[in-house]
Structures are given as C-alpha cells and as structure tokens.
Amino acid sequence: MELKTMTFLIVGFTFALYIYIAIRSRAASTSEFYVAGKGVHPVLNGMATGADWMSAASFISMAGLIAFKGYDASVFLMGWTGGYVLLAMLLAPYLRKYGKYTVPTFIGDRFYSRTARVTAVLCLVIASLTYVIGQMKGIGVAFSRFLEVSFEIGLFAGMGIVFIYAVLGGMKGVTNTQIAQYCVLIFAYTVPAVFISLQLTGMPIPQLGLGSTMTDGGMHVLDKLDLVLTDLGFKEYTAQKGGTLNIFLYTLSLMIGTAGLPHVIIRFFTVPKVRDARSSAGWALVFIAILYTTAPAVGAMARLNLMHTIQIGEVGSPDGNLLYEDRPAWFKNWEKTGLLKFEDKNGDGRIQYYGPGLKDKEAEFGWAGNEMVKVDRDIMVLANPEIANLPNWVIALVAAGGIAAALSTAAGLLLAISSAISHDVLKGIFMPDLTDKGELLAGRIAMAGAICVAGYFGLHPPGFAAQVVALAFGLAASSIFPALMMGIFSKKVNRTGATAGMLCGIGATLVYIFWFKGWFFIPGTNMLPNTADNWFLGIAPEAFGSVGAAINFAVAFAVSAVTPPPPEHIQHLVEDIRVPSGAGSAVDH
Amino acid sequence: MSDASRYWTENIRLVIGCLIVWFIVSYGAGILFVHQLNTIRIGGYQLGFWFAQQGSIYTFVALIFFYASRMNTLDHKYNLQED
C-alpha cells in the first residue's frame, strides 16, 4: 500500500480511538475534571505520566540531539529522568496527601499568601504556554510532512482532537487518552529501533545493540562511530566537548525543572493514596526509561547510517563519496522540506560531508568545504525508518507516534493552565462562592480558551517559543520546585521568605537568560553574544535554573530568619502532610 | 520525641541515602569522573559513557521502587499508613 494512504489509515485509527475514549470518559464534577476523581491506578498513572512528559521534543528531537552531540547530550538523558527521583522522594507523596487540585493552591495555602499563589500561577502559565506552543508546532510539522496537508490544517486537526477530549473529560479524559497515546508512541519508537539494531548488530534489543559489535567488520558500534567521525574531521562521539561545570549545572537544572513542572506534578494528584504516588513515580520512570534508554541507540545508529550513506568509500579517494544523482529517495523527500540541504561547492557532483578537522586536507582531496549545508537534527528519528529501508507501515507508525507524543503533552499542559485559571484565579480570587457545577463550567471554558490561545501562538509563534528549555525549565527550577520543597521540608519558611525567594530566583534566572538571548527574546537586544566565552563561569542560559534555585533557597531562609515564623495552624498543616495517615481530614490537636 | 517526628527523621535519613546514590551514578559516574571510568569497558561501552546514557537511568528506576517499598514498611512500623 502507498505510504500516504497507510499513514492516513494509521493516524486516522488512532484519532478514532482517542475520540471513542473521550466520549466514554466525560467529567461530571470538578474532582473528575481536575484530578480524575483520584481513582487512577498507579501503574496506569505511570503510563499517562510517561505520555504527559514525553513530548514532541522527546520523541522527535532528542535522538537527533544525541546523534549530533554524542556524550554531551547526556544532560538531557540524565536531566529529564533524574527529576523523577526528586519528584518521588521530595514532592509527589506530600502534595498528594495535601489533596488539593493545583500546584498554586498548595503554595498559596502553605505560605498563607495570595501574592505567593499569584506568582505561582504566573510561573505556571508562562512555563506551560511556552511548552505547549512547541507541541502545536510539532503536530503541524508531522501532519505536513507525512500527510502532505498544510501546516495550518494539521494544527487545526490537532486542536480539534484535544478540544474534544480535554473539554469534555478534563483530567479524566486526558488520563485515559494519555494511556492510549503512550502505547502508540512507545510502539512507534521502539519498532524502528529494534529493526535498526538488528540490521547493524544482529541484536534485537537496542540498549544492548549499542554496546555490541557490528555485523560487518566486528568492531563495536560506538568505536566504529568514533572512528568514522574522526576520519571525517568531526569530534569523537563519546568524548566530552562542553565544560564540566556547565554540563553539571545543566543536568541539575533539567532535573529540578522536571520535578517542578506543574503538568507533571498534577498527574500524581490523581492516584488514590500517598503510597500510590510514590510507586506511581517509579512506574512513570519505567515507562519513560523505555524510550530514554532506546534513544541513545537510535541516535548513534542513525548517525552511523547517515555517514555511511554519504561516505561510501575511503575518505579522500576519488569515488569515496556518494554521487548526488544517486542519492536515495528519503534524501530527496527531506530536501523538499528544506530540512536537508546540499550545495555542490567543488562542482564534482558528489556529496562531501565532513567536519572542521579536515580543513588542511581540503586542497589535497579537491574539496571546497562541507557540502551538507543543512542537516536538521529532527530528521534523524523521522527519516530513520526510511534510511534503514524499513517497510511503509513502520514509517506510518512513526508519524502516528510523533502526533501522539505531541497531543498527549499538549493536553496535559493545557489542563495545568486551565485548572490554574479556573481554580486559583477565578474561584480562588474573584468568585470564591462559585458552585461545583459553576466551577466545572468555568474549567471547561478555561480549557477551550487555553486551546485557542495555544493554537493562535502555534500559527504565529512568538520569539520565546523556541526557548522551551531555557524558559520553562528555568522558571520551574528557580521558582516552583524550591517553593514546594521548602513548604514541605521546612516549618520555618514563612510568607515573606517564600515570596521573596521566588521573586529573586525567577528574577535572577530571567535576567541571565535575557542577558544572552535578548530582553523578552527580542532579537538584537541581548547585552552579550550568546557564546560560551561570554557566559558567567561558562554557564549556559539553559543551565542557569539551578543557580536561580540556589538563590531562591538562600533568600527564602535568610528572610524567614529575620521575620515572624509561620502561624501555628500552618505548622500543623506541614506536620499533617508529612504523614500518610488521615488523608482528607484535618489532623487533631 | 513523638512517633510522627521519629517517622520523619527516619524518612529524611532514607531520602538522603537515596539521593547520595542518585548523585553518585549521575553527577559522579556520568559527569565528574567520566574520563577515569571511560578507561574501563563493558562490552562495547566505555563505563563512564554507559553511566551517562544508560546506567544512571536504570539506577533511578531502582531507587524509586526501593524508596517506595521502604516507606511502606516505615508507614506500618509507626502505624501511620492510610486507612
């Protein structure tokens, strides 16, 4: 069957499935709308968290990042998984015990402060909105590449489907579709990986394949890749390229940012018990780890395949490079999208793809510069099945998987945004007398509004859309995570301390990001060029969230030490959330 | 000292222990000592690289389940479990 028909069929089938689930899981109360009635099994919640967490970036971009950065991409692998350890031990069980619907509610209650609650809402909305725009773009791209419809139609189709299940079902609908979406995306990710690992190493498990020997020549995969890359003037794949301090802080920022992202935290409000919140974080990481430990194999093997496709013979020999007119079909397809660009600089009709290390040999070989002027990282996962000559249904599956990853994350983020608007802002501040029914309606309207705003920004992406890692993780790491952690682990941190800490943490992080990326990301307004030699101690703007968090902790403790301690009922609240027993009722004193 | 505060002290001790392991496998083996560990090989992997891209993640998963099961024991020991 033709690829396009096959893709329509598979994507259409998954969409029908999501709509079926949406109709089956309508929300009847605010508890169902915000936290799925707290009745989700911990293993299923783990699966839903996996889909909630793994976005278009994890599915499409991460293996590409690994393919081109090698060892240095480990910051994403460790950073985006290690955060779950912090979540399981420092936040999830206690917030579940508290039993309210949103993250800003806890911050507002624990620090008995409306300012703290509003600050948390603002951070939540900015971080989640930045994040959701990227998902919208991912849906549009997947549609336009695989189904050959326009970007806009793809985006509207995605919005429509999220609209149906998120507005109708709230957290209940989102959870059930996320479980289905996890199955689609993990199947779509691992099947091509297994095939490619088999082809290259004869080992079906990619995680082991990456450490195995190649079927041709008997060299280990990673050694072969190091050799091929250094022969072509690139840096060694397994070697460290960036500064150690930056790698350290970058990983730390991603970890605490992950633990502080509200759309992930609220998933743990949906399980029945405190003990379920702990184990559910473990299950979430199991389901995430299946993809995250496969990604390094996909990245390395895809890079090796790409290099072998172009460099067909010995480096520097007259017929060592692929003739441009002999290029494979996937090459032509991706050239059409502009994500792959070739320029015949020396006019020999062959493709030379090499790194700066071969500069001094150019004259000898008759080369005139690297001719692969653009190789977009996102191609690596999407084109991987084509590069490895896998059957059409596998390619169609990858399209459905990418769309599932983007949809599930978008829905989770939109839910975090809409519940903060309807529960914290509307009911919490403006209309405290709102009935349950009224709030449910407000929640649905907020959700519909959030989808439209996200869709608008998807069509007209603002400057900050590309800064997901810097902005979303920076805000979560420097404000939400420290505030939550101090709220649970310290009885001394008070209203003034927490608010001052959050503001100083966010302030420092935002100024550092804007300093190198331009004020409010307006091009040309940056104070210093965004390069490693200008960074303070070599710390990238994306890695600064952990420094912001440290500032937050320091300021909060210092200010709390010189201002009156929290009132007694707040200290009892802290004691109460620290123990699992008596969930739902106040502790007696 | 009340039961609740003894429970909390034990919990903190357990968390610190787990976070030390969390730190060693990622920041230690995967970042600070990656060059030294890379001189050791397991199969086709250099050990430091393996920790950075595989081993740390497996350890994280094991750590969370270890913590969850120890906490369940602790909940029962102090009779602070739910229901």
PDB file of C-alpha atoms in Angstrom, chain A residues 377-516:
ATOM      1  CA  ARG A 377      18.508  17.165  13.835  1.00  0.00           C
ATOM      2  CA  ASP A 378      14.789  16.416  13.791  1.00  0.00           C
ATOM      3  CA  ILE A 379      15.259  14.357  10.633  1.00  0.00           C
ATOM      4  CA  MET A 380      17.117  11.620  12.487  1.00  0.00           C
ATOM      5  CA  VAL A 381      14.058   9.973  14.066  1.00  0.00           C
ATOM      6  CA  LEU A 382      11.565  10.790  11.319  1.00  0.00           C
ATOM      7  CA  ALA A 383      13.790   9.653   8.444  1.00  0.00           C
ATOM      8  CA  ASN A 384      15.369   6.810  10.370  1.00  0.00           C
ATOM      9  CA  PRO A 385      12.975   4.102   9.078  1.00  0.00           C
ATOM     10  CA  GLU A 386      13.472   5.306   5.508  1.00  0.00           C
ATOM     11  CA  ILE A 387      17.266   5.444   5.863  1.00  0.00           C
ATOM     12  CA  ALA A 388      17.194   1.865   7.118  1.00  0.00           C
ATOM     13  CA  ASN A 389      14.793   0.778   4.314  1.00  0.00           C
ATOM     14  CA  LEU A 390      12.053  -0.321   6.700  1.00  0.00           C
ATOM     15  CA  PRO A 391       8.553  -1.152   5.394  1.00  0.00           C
ATOM     16  CA  ASN A 392       5.957   1.593   4.882  1.00  0.00           C
ATOM     17  CA  TRP A 393       3.837   0.656   7.887  1.00  0.00           C
ATOM     18  CA  VAL A 394       6.775   1.422  10.174  1.00  0.00           C
ATOM     19  CA  ILE A 395       7.117   4.902   8.670  1.00  0.00           C
ATOM     20  CA  ALA A 396       3.375   5.491   9.069  1.00  0.00           C
ATOM     21  CA  LEU A 397       3.640   4.347  12.671  1.00  0.00           C
ATOM     22  CA  VAL A 398       6.373   6.876  13.404  1.00  0.00           C
ATOM     23  CA  ALA A 399       4.063   9.645  12.164  1.00  0.00           C
ATOM     24  CA  ALA A 400       1.246   8.464  14.447  1.00  0.00           C
ATOM     25  CA  GLY A 401       3.712   8.176  17.352  1.00  0.00           C
ATOM     26  CA  GLY A 402       5.038  11.707  16.890  1.00  0.00           C
ATOM     27  CA  ILE A 403       1.494  13.070  16.801  1.00  0.00           C
ATOM     28  CA  ALA A 404       0.535  11.055  19.910  1.00  0.00           C
ATOM     29  CA  ALA A 405       3.559  12.406  21.798  1.00  0.00           C
ATOM     30  CA  ALA A 406       2.708  15.990  20.892  1.00  0.00           C
ATOM     31  CA  LEU A 407      -1.041  15.652  21.609  1.00  0.00           C
ATOM     32  CA  SER A 408      -0.632  13.983  24.996  1.00  0.00           C
ATOM     33  CA  THR A 409       1.831  16.571  26.258  1.00  0.00           C
ATOM     34  CA  ALA A 410      -0.244  19.443  24.879  1.00  0.00           C
ATOM     35  CA  ALA A 411      -3.357  18.156  26.671  1.00  0.00           C
ATOM     36  CA  GLY A 412      -1.514  17.798  29.994  1.00  0.00           C
ATOM     37  CA  LEU A 413      -0.125  21.321  29.751  1.00  0.00           C
ATOM     38  CA  LEU A 414      -3.480  22.800  28.760  1.00  0.00           C
ATOM     39  CA  LEU A 415      -5.075  21.112  31.743  1.00  0.00           C
ATOM     40  CA  ALA A 416      -2.460  22.602  34.099  1.00  0.00           C
ATOM     41  CA  ILE A 417      -3.118  26.046  32.621  1.00  0.00           C
ATOM     42  CA  SER A 418      -6.910  25.843  32.665  1.00  0.00           C
ATOM     43  CA  SER A 419      -7.137  24.445  36.201  1.00  0.00           C
ATOM     44  CA  ALA A 420      -4.874  27.231  37.487  1.00  0.00           C
ATOM     45  CA  ILE A 421      -7.104  29.800  35.763  1.00  0.00           C
ATOM     46  CA  SER A 422     -10.456  28.387  36.877  1.00  0.00           C
ATOM     47  CA  HIS A 423      -9.471  27.121  40.340  1.00  0.00           C
ATOM     48  CA  ASP A 424      -6.756  29.533  41.523  1.00  0.00           C
ATOM     49  CA  VAL A 425      -7.633  32.755  39.763  1.00  0.00           C
ATOM     50  CA  LEU A 426     -11.407  32.594  39.211  1.00  0.00           C
ATOM     51  CA  LYS A 427     -12.593  30.636  42.243  1.00  0.00           C
ATOM     52  CA  GLY A 428      -9.599  31.464  44.448  1.00  0.00           C
ATOM     53  CA  ILE A 429      -9.616  35.219  43.963  1.00  0.00           C
ATOM     54  CA  PHE A 430     -12.582  36.616  42.063  1.00  0.00           C
ATOM     55  CA  MET A 431     -15.545  34.301  42.708  1.00  0.00           C
ATOM     56  CA  PRO A 432     -15.000  32.356  45.950  1.00  0.00           C
ATOM     57  CA  ASP A 433     -18.710  31.429  46.097  1.00  0.00           C
ATOM     58  CA  LEU A 434     -18.686  29.583  42.776  1.00  0.00           C
ATOM     59  CA  THR A 435     -20.607  26.272  42.995  1.00  0.00           C
ATOM     60  CA  ASP A 436     -19.050  22.978  41.941  1.00  0.00           C
ATOM     61  CA  LYS A 437     -21.175  22.981  38.802  1.00  0.00           C
ATOM     62  CA  GLY A 438     -20.265  26.571  38.018  1.00  0.00           C
ATOM     63  CA  GLU A 439     -16.578  25.843  38.503  1.00  0.00           C
ATOM     64  CA  LEU A 440     -16.789  22.808  36.240  1.00  0.00           C
ATOM     65  CA  LEU A 441     -18.254  25.004  33.510  1.00  0.00           C
ATOM     66  CA  ALA A 442     -15.558  27.624  34.174  1.00  0.00           C
ATOM     67  CA  GLY A 443     -12.934  24.868  33.889  1.00  0.00           C
ATOM     68  CA  ARG A 444     -14.314  23.803  30.500  1.00  0.00           C
ATOM     69  CA  ILE A 445     -14.381  27.398  29.249  1.00  0.00           C
ATOM     70  CA  ALA A 446     -10.829  27.995  30.515  1.00  0.00           C
ATOM     71  CA  MET A 447      -9.737  24.823  28.719  1.00  0.00           C
ATOM     72  CA  ALA A 448     -11.371  25.924  25.456  1.00  0.00           C
ATOM     73  CA  GLY A 449      -9.767  29.343  25.820  1.00  0.00           C
ATOM     74  CA  ALA A 450      -6.336  27.847  26.517  1.00  0.00           C
ATOM     75  CA  ILE A 451      -6.602  25.663  23.397  1.00  0.00           C
ATOM     76  CA  CYS A 452      -7.424  28.694  21.254  1.00  0.00           C
ATOM     77  CA  VAL A 453      -4.536  30.730  22.702  1.00  0.00           C
ATOM     78  CA  ALA A 454      -2.129  27.820  22.161  1.00  0.00           C
ATOM     79  CA  GLY A 455      -3.430  27.389  18.594  1.00  0.00           C
ATOM     80  CA  TYR A 456      -3.000  31.084  17.878  1.00  0.00           C
ATOM     81  CA  PHE A 457       0.593  31.008  19.098  1.00  0.00           C
ATOM     82  CA  GLY A 458       1.185  27.804  17.136  1.00  0.00           C
ATOM     83  CA  LEU A 459       0.226  29.667  13.959  1.00  0.00           C
ATOM     84  CA  HIS A 460       2.123  32.833  14.904  1.00  0.00           C
ATOM     85  CA  PRO A 461       4.995  31.589  17.081  1.00  0.00           C
ATOM     86  CA  PRO A 462       6.427  34.373  19.250  1.00  0.00           C
ATOM     87  CA  GLY A 463      10.157  34.737  19.912  1.00  0.00           C
ATOM     88  CA  PHE A 464      10.033  32.742  23.127  1.00  0.00           C
ATOM     89  CA  ALA A 465       8.537  29.621  21.530  1.00  0.00           C
ATOM     90  CA  ALA A 466      11.957  28.206  20.685  1.00  0.00           C
ATOM     91  CA  GLN A 467      13.227  28.784  24.220  1.00  0.00           C
ATOM     92  CA  VAL A 468      11.296  25.981  25.929  1.00  0.00           C
ATOM     93  CA  VAL A 469      14.315  24.552  27.709  1.00  0.00           C
ATOM     94  CA  ALA A 470      15.604  27.890  28.968  1.00  0.00           C
ATOM     95  CA  LEU A 471      12.260  29.411  29.919  1.00  0.00           C
ATOM     96  CA  ALA A 472      10.026  26.558  31.089  1.00  0.00           C
ATOM     97  CA  PHE A 473      12.718  24.619  32.948  1.00  0.00           C
ATOM     98  CA  GLY A 474      14.350  27.816  34.230  1.00  0.00           C
ATOM     99  CA  LEU A 475      11.064  29.028  35.748  1.00  0.00           C
ATOM    100  CA  ALA A 476      10.101  25.646  37.183  1.00  0.00           C
ATOM    101  CA  ALA A 477      13.568  25.111  38.643  1.00  0.00           C
ATOM    102  CA  SER A 478      14.052  28.575  40.102  1.00  0.00           C
ATOM    103  CA  SER A 479      10.572  29.200  41.490  1.00  0.00           C
ATOM    104  CA  ILE A 480       8.148  26.279  41.781  1.00  0.00           C
ATOM    105  CA  PHE A 481      10.486  23.481  42.876  1.00  0.00           C
ATOM    106  CA  PRO A 482      12.179  25.392  45.738  1.00  0.00           C
ATOM    107  CA  ALA A 483       8.861  26.824  46.967  1.00  0.00           C
ATOM    108  CA  LEU A 484       7.253  23.373  47.102  1.00  0.00           C
ATOM    109  CA  MET A 485      10.257  21.735  48.703  1.00  0.00           C
ATOM    110  CA  MET A 486      10.636  24.378  51.419  1.00  0.00           C
ATOM    111  CA  GLY A 487       6.895  24.256  52.003  1.00  0.00           C
ATOM    112  CA  ILE A 488       7.169  20.570  52.873  1.00  0.00           C
ATOM    113  CA  PHE A 489      10.604  20.220  54.464  1.00  0.00           C
ATOM    114  CA  SER A 490      10.784  23.418  56.486  1.00  0.00           C
ATOM    115  CA  LYS A 491       8.336  24.673  59.087  1.00  0.00           C
ATOM    116  CA  LYS A 492      10.265  27.924  59.414  1.00  0.00           C
ATOM    117  CA  VAL A 493       9.998  29.351  55.919  1.00  0.00           C
ATOM    118  CA  ASN A 494       7.252  31.949  56.064  1.00  0.00           C
ATOM    119  CA  ARG A 495       5.157  34.038  53.693  1.00  0.00           C
ATOM    120  CA  THR A 496       7.698  36.839  53.270  1.00  0.00           C
ATOM    121  CA  GLY A 497      10.620  34.461  52.835  1.00  0.00           C
ATOM    122  CA  ALA A 498       8.943  32.242  50.256  1.00  0.00           C
ATOM    123  CA  THR A 499       7.651  35.144  48.170  1.00  0.00           C
ATOM    124  CA  ALA A 500      10.989  36.978  48.256  1.00  0.00           C
ATOM    125  CA  GLY A 501      12.801  33.733  47.404  1.00  0.00           C
ATOM    126  CA  MET A 502      10.575  33.010  44.425  1.00  0.00           C
ATOM    127  CA  LEU A 503      10.860  36.548  43.061  1.00  0.00           C
ATOM    128  CA  CYS A 504      14.669  36.634  43.462  1.00  0.00           C
ATOM    129  CA  GLY A 505      15.023  33.152  41.923  1.00  0.00           C
ATOM    130  CA  ILE A 506      12.894  33.958  38.884  1.00  0.00           C
ATOM    131  CA  GLY A 507      14.403  37.444  38.615  1.00  0.00           C
ATOM    132  CA  ALA A 508      17.985  36.224  38.529  1.00  0.00           C
ATOM    133  CA  THR A 509      17.177  33.412  36.082  1.00  0.00           C
ATOM    134  CA  LEU A 510      15.197  35.621  33.699  1.00  0.00           C
ATOM    135  CA  VAL A 511      17.823  38.383  33.704  1.00  0.00           C
ATOM    136  CA  TYR A 512      20.563  35.847  32.953  1.00  0.00           C
ATOM    137  CA  ILE A 513      18.523  34.323  30.085  1.00  0.00           C
ATOM    138  CA  PHE A 514      17.557  37.724  28.658  1.00  0.00           C
ATOM    139  CA  TRP A 515      21.140  38.981  29.003  1.00  0.00           C
ATOM    140  CA  PHE A 516      22.311  36.486  26.394  1.00  0.00           C
TER     141      PHE A 516
END
